[in-house]
Short mmCIF file of C-alpha atoms in Angstrom, two decimals:
data_model
loop_
_atom_site.label_atom_id
_atom_site.label_comp_id
_atom_site.label_asym_id
_atom_site.label_seq_id
_atom_site.Cartn_x
_atom_site.Cartn_y
_atom_site.Cartn_z
CA UNK A 254 40.25 -24.71 16.70
CA UNK A 255 37.33 -23.16 18.44
CA UNK A 256 35.59 -24.35 21.00
CA UNK A 257 33.66 -24.22 24.28
CA UNK A 258 33.82 -26.55 27.22
CA UNK A 259 30.95 -27.09 29.81
CA UNK A 260 30.02 -30.34 32.10
CA UNK A 261 27.56 -32.89 30.59
CA UNK A 262 25.72 -32.81 33.73
CA UNK A 263 24.79 -31.09 36.61
CA UNK A 264 22.58 -32.42 39.57
CA UNK A 265 20.67 -30.10 42.06
CA UNK A 266 18.17 -30.08 44.56
CA UNK A 267 14.64 -28.30 43.86
CA UNK A 268 15.14 -24.82 45.86
CA UNK A 269 18.96 -24.57 46.24
CA UNK A 270 21.49 -23.00 43.23
CA UNK A 271 23.44 -24.36 40.73
CA UNK A 272 26.16 -23.17 38.78
CA UNK A 273 27.50 -23.98 35.03
CA UNK A 274 30.30 -23.40 33.82
CA UNK A 275 32.19 -22.58 30.07
CA UNK A 276 35.84 -22.16 29.12
CA UNK A 277 36.10 -20.55 25.89
CA UNK A 278 38.79 -20.72 23.36
CA UNK A 279 37.75 -19.00 19.71
CA UNK A 280 39.29 -15.54 17.67
CA UNK A 281 37.27 -12.64 17.28
CA UNK A 282 35.00 -13.33 20.90
CA UNK A 283 32.43 -11.04 20.96
CA UNK A 284 30.50 -12.15 23.99
CA UNK A 285 29.50 -14.60 25.82
CA UNK A 286 25.76 -15.99 25.21
CA UNK A 287 23.75 -18.79 27.88
CA UNK A 288 20.33 -21.09 26.17
CA UNK A 289 18.16 -23.05 27.61
CA UNK A 290 16.92 -26.13 25.79
CA UNK A 291 14.02 -28.50 26.92
CA UNK A 292 13.75 -31.65 25.18
CA UNK A 293 12.07 -31.32 22.16
CA UNK A 294 11.98 -27.87 22.04
CA UNK A 295 13.94 -24.86 20.73
CA UNK A 296 17.03 -22.86 22.28
CA UNK A 297 15.36 -19.77 24.17
CA UNK A 298 17.88 -17.12 24.64
CA UNK A 299 18.76 -16.99 28.51
CA UNK A 300 21.55 -14.10 28.69
CA UNK A 301 24.58 -12.44 27.51
CA UNK A 302 27.54 -10.98 28.34
CA UNK A 303 30.25 -9.04 26.47
CA UNK A 304 32.07 -7.15 28.88
CA UNK A 305 33.88 -8.46 32.67
CA UNK A 306 31.11 -9.00 35.81
CA UNK A 307 27.62 -10.00 36.33
CA UNK A 308 24.25 -9.74 34.49
CA UNK A 309 21.12 -10.78 36.49
CA UNK A 310 17.95 -11.57 35.05
CA UNK A 311 15.86 -12.56 38.13
CA UNK A 312 16.52 -15.84 38.87
CA UNK A 313 19.44 -16.44 36.69
CA UNK A 314 22.40 -14.71 36.34
CA UNK A 315 25.54 -15.11 34.02
CA UNK A 316 29.38 -14.28 34.54
CA UNK A 317 32.16 -13.20 32.58
CA UNK A 318 35.66 -12.77 32.72
CA UNK A 319 37.42 -12.38 30.08
CA UNK A 320 41.03 -12.50 30.82
CA UNK A 321 40.24 -16.41 31.77
CA UNK A 322 38.26 -16.93 28.49
CA UNK A 323 35.56 -18.30 31.37
CA UNK A 324 32.07 -17.57 32.42
CA UNK A 325 28.97 -19.09 34.84
CA UNK A 326 25.06 -19.42 34.72
CA UNK A 327 23.88 -19.29 38.17
CA UNK A 328 20.32 -20.61 39.11
CA UNK A 329 18.69 -20.07 42.12
CA UNK A 330 15.81 -20.76 43.64
CA UNK A 331 15.46 -24.07 41.23
CA UNK A 332 12.42 -25.28 39.85
CA UNK A 333 11.17 -27.75 38.41
CA UNK A 334 10.77 -26.36 35.26
CA UNK A 335 14.19 -25.46 35.15
CA UNK A 336 14.99 -29.03 34.50
CA UNK A 337 16.70 -28.40 30.69
CA UNK A 338 19.64 -28.75 29.04
CA UNK A 339 22.16 -25.03 29.06
CA UNK A 340 24.49 -24.23 26.30
CA UNK A 341 27.05 -21.73 26.35
CA UNK A 342 27.14 -20.17 23.51
CA UNK A 343 29.95 -16.96 21.47
CA UNK A 344 30.13 -15.32 18.33
CA UNK A 345 32.45 -15.68 15.93
CA UNK A 346 32.46 -14.22 12.16
CA UNK A 347 28.46 -13.68 12.58
CA UNK A 348 28.11 -17.47 13.76
CA UNK A 349 27.18 -18.81 17.24
CA UNK A 350 29.56 -21.69 18.24
CA UNK A 351 27.78 -23.25 20.64
CA UNK A 352 29.40 -26.05 23.86
CA UNK A 353 27.74 -29.45 23.80
CA UNK A 354 25.69 -28.37 26.79
CA UNK A 355 24.73 -29.48 30.13
CA UNK A 356 22.48 -31.02 31.02
CA UNK A 357 20.53 -29.96 35.03
CA UNK A 358 19.16 -32.64 36.68
CA UNK A 359 16.69 -31.31 39.49
CA UNK A 360 15.48 -33.14 42.35
CA UNK A 361 12.77 -32.81 44.66
CA UNK O 112 3.68 -11.60 17.18
CA UNK O 113 4.51 -15.09 16.20
CA UNK O 114 7.63 -16.57 16.76
CA UNK O 115 9.56 -18.39 13.95
CA UNK O 116 7.94 -20.80 12.67
CA UNK O 117 9.59 -24.02 10.82
CA UNK O 118 7.94 -26.69 8.97
CA UNK O 119 7.31 -29.71 8.50
CA UNK O 120 8.33 -30.89 12.72
CA UNK O 121 9.43 -34.16 11.75
CA UNK O 122 10.28 -36.04 8.01
CA UNK O 123 11.26 -39.39 7.18
CA UNK O 124 13.35 -40.22 4.19
CA UNK O 125 15.85 -42.40 2.88
CA UNK O 126 19.23 -41.91 1.85
CA UNK O 127 20.21 -40.54 -1.25
CA UNK O 128 16.90 -38.75 -0.94
CA UNK O 129 16.28 -34.73 -1.33
CA UNK O 130 14.96 -32.92 1.71
CA UNK O 131 13.33 -28.95 2.29
CA UNK O 132 12.48 -27.61 5.30
CA UNK O 133 10.67 -24.03 5.44
CA UNK O 134 11.24 -21.62 8.56
CA UNK O 135 9.49 -18.14 8.87
CA UNK O 136 10.75 -15.44 10.82
CA UNK O 137 9.69 -13.48 13.67
CA UNK O 138 7.85 -10.57 12.95
CA UNK O 139 10.42 -7.58 12.71
CA UNK O 140 13.34 -9.87 12.14
CA UNK O 141 15.24 -10.33 8.73
CA UNK O 142 18.07 -12.65 9.10
CA UNK O 143 17.93 -15.85 8.95
CA UNK O 144 20.29 -18.96 10.55
CA UNK O 145 20.50 -22.30 10.18
CA UNK O 146 21.94 -25.06 13.05
CA UNK O 147 22.12 -28.53 12.76
CA UNK O 148 21.89 -30.03 16.14
CA UNK O 149 22.60 -33.88 16.45
CA UNK O 150 21.43 -36.20 19.65
CA UNK O 151 23.35 -34.88 22.97
CA UNK O 152 25.38 -31.96 20.92
CA UNK O 153 25.35 -28.57 20.69
CA UNK O 154 24.00 -26.80 17.48
CA UNK O 155 26.09 -26.62 14.52
CA UNK O 156 26.06 -23.43 12.21
CA UNK O 157 25.22 -24.12 8.86
CA UNK O 158 24.63 -21.22 6.98
CA UNK O 159 23.17 -17.13 7.36
CA UNK O 160 20.60 -15.74 4.89
CA UNK O 161 20.55 -11.92 5.05
CA UNK O 162 18.94 -9.60 1.93
CA UNK O 163 18.70 -12.40 0.01
CA UNK O 164 22.04 -13.32 -0.14
CA UNK O 165 24.42 -16.49 1.72
CA UNK O 166 26.37 -14.45 3.77
CA UNK O 167 27.99 -16.72 6.30
CA UNK O 168 28.51 -20.22 5.81
CA UNK O 169 29.84 -22.88 8.12
CA UNK O 170 31.83 -26.37 7.94
CA UNK O 171 29.26 -28.19 5.64
CA UNK O 172 29.15 -29.69 2.12
CA UNK O 173 27.45 -27.86 -0.88
CA UNK O 174 24.69 -30.87 -0.43
CA UNK O 175 23.74 -28.42 1.90
CA UNK O 176 21.83 -25.24 0.69
CA UNK O 177 19.32 -22.95 1.07
CA UNK O 178 17.49 -19.36 -0.12
CA UNK O 179 15.58 -16.47 1.43
CA UNK O 180 13.35 -14.87 -0.07
CA UNK O 181 11.90 -11.28 0.04
CA UNK O 182 9.65 -11.76 2.64
CA UNK O 183 12.62 -12.71 4.32
CA UNK O 184 11.37 -16.57 4.96
CA UNK O 185 14.17 -19.47 3.98
CA UNK O 186 14.48 -23.05 2.89
CA UNK O 187 17.08 -25.63 3.65
CA UNK O 188 17.51 -27.79 0.85
CA UNK O 189 19.20 -31.25 1.41
CA UNK O 190 20.37 -33.10 -1.62
CA UNK O 191 21.56 -37.17 -1.66
CA UNK O 192 20.69 -37.26 2.16
CA UNK O 193 22.95 -39.37 3.90
CA UNK O 194 22.26 -41.64 7.33
CA UNK O 195 24.76 -38.92 9.44
CA UNK O 196 22.11 -36.25 8.42
CA UNK O 197 19.62 -36.93 10.65
CA UNK O 198 19.47 -34.50 13.22
CA UNK O 199 17.17 -31.82 14.63
CA UNK O 200 17.46 -28.71 12.07
CA UNK O 201 16.90 -25.29 13.95
CA UNK O 202 16.23 -21.89 12.55
CA UNK O 203 16.99 -18.54 13.91
CA UNK O 204 15.89 -15.36 13.22
CA UNK O 205 17.27 -12.27 14.33
CA UNK O 206 17.01 -8.20 12.99
CA UNK O 207 19.79 -7.36 10.37
CA UNK O 208 23.42 -9.33 10.25
CA UNK O 209 25.33 -9.27 13.33
CA UNK O 210 26.37 -10.45 16.53
CA UNK O 211 22.45 -10.18 17.89
CA UNK O 212 23.52 -8.54 21.48
CA UNK O 213 19.57 -10.33 22.86
CA UNK O 214 19.99 -13.61 21.53
CA UNK O 215 18.97 -15.51 17.92
CA UNK O 216 15.15 -16.61 18.69
CA UNK O 217 14.86 -20.08 17.25
CA UNK O 218 12.26 -22.49 16.03
CA UNK O 219 11.11 -25.72 17.75
CA UNK O 220 13.00 -27.44 14.59
CA UNK O 221 12.46 -29.85 12.30
CA UNK O 222 13.52 -33.32 13.38
CA UNK O 223 14.94 -35.31 10.00
CA UNK O 224 15.34 -39.27 10.30
CA UNK O 225 17.36 -40.66 7.26
CA UNK O 226 16.77 -44.36 7.03
#
């Protein structure tokens, strides 16, 4: 089957760095995406990795290792507004297959 | 530039009833995908519409059907509602059928409660 595994919850302190891991098992893998979703809100696109390596977008970075079927999202200089759920997702047959999401809790 | 617009935002229905949810894609987008998100879970793909046709379908029963109009807007219809259909229904738009490298644009969703 196709699945993505990520931790259900991660806690960090404001100003710190946090890493959210994602392992996947899919057929026809085309790349790994990351989305942020605040409670009651729409998922918003953060990043996409098609090739191995690190992609950086401001305070957020995303990494992919295709040989390990593994990726992570790195959030730096955490702010309280970063408190949200983060989802990894990958494309298969023109649809996004999603992980169950990681709830990021940030403490002052 | 308007993003994806979904209506209504909230809806309460009784078991066995039928419901229609609506979605207007982001300007410039021609592809609409529908997802169901249960509480505490990731979204599950229902189907995708492009050029007014259903192009891909996820593992959902025939009670779930849809339509895309010439202006690219879309409807999701669910018949014979079950309690388990209670969820957030998300519409995502993109340009062209494919892998949407730069990400889908999601609406804020319709929260459907079946009682």
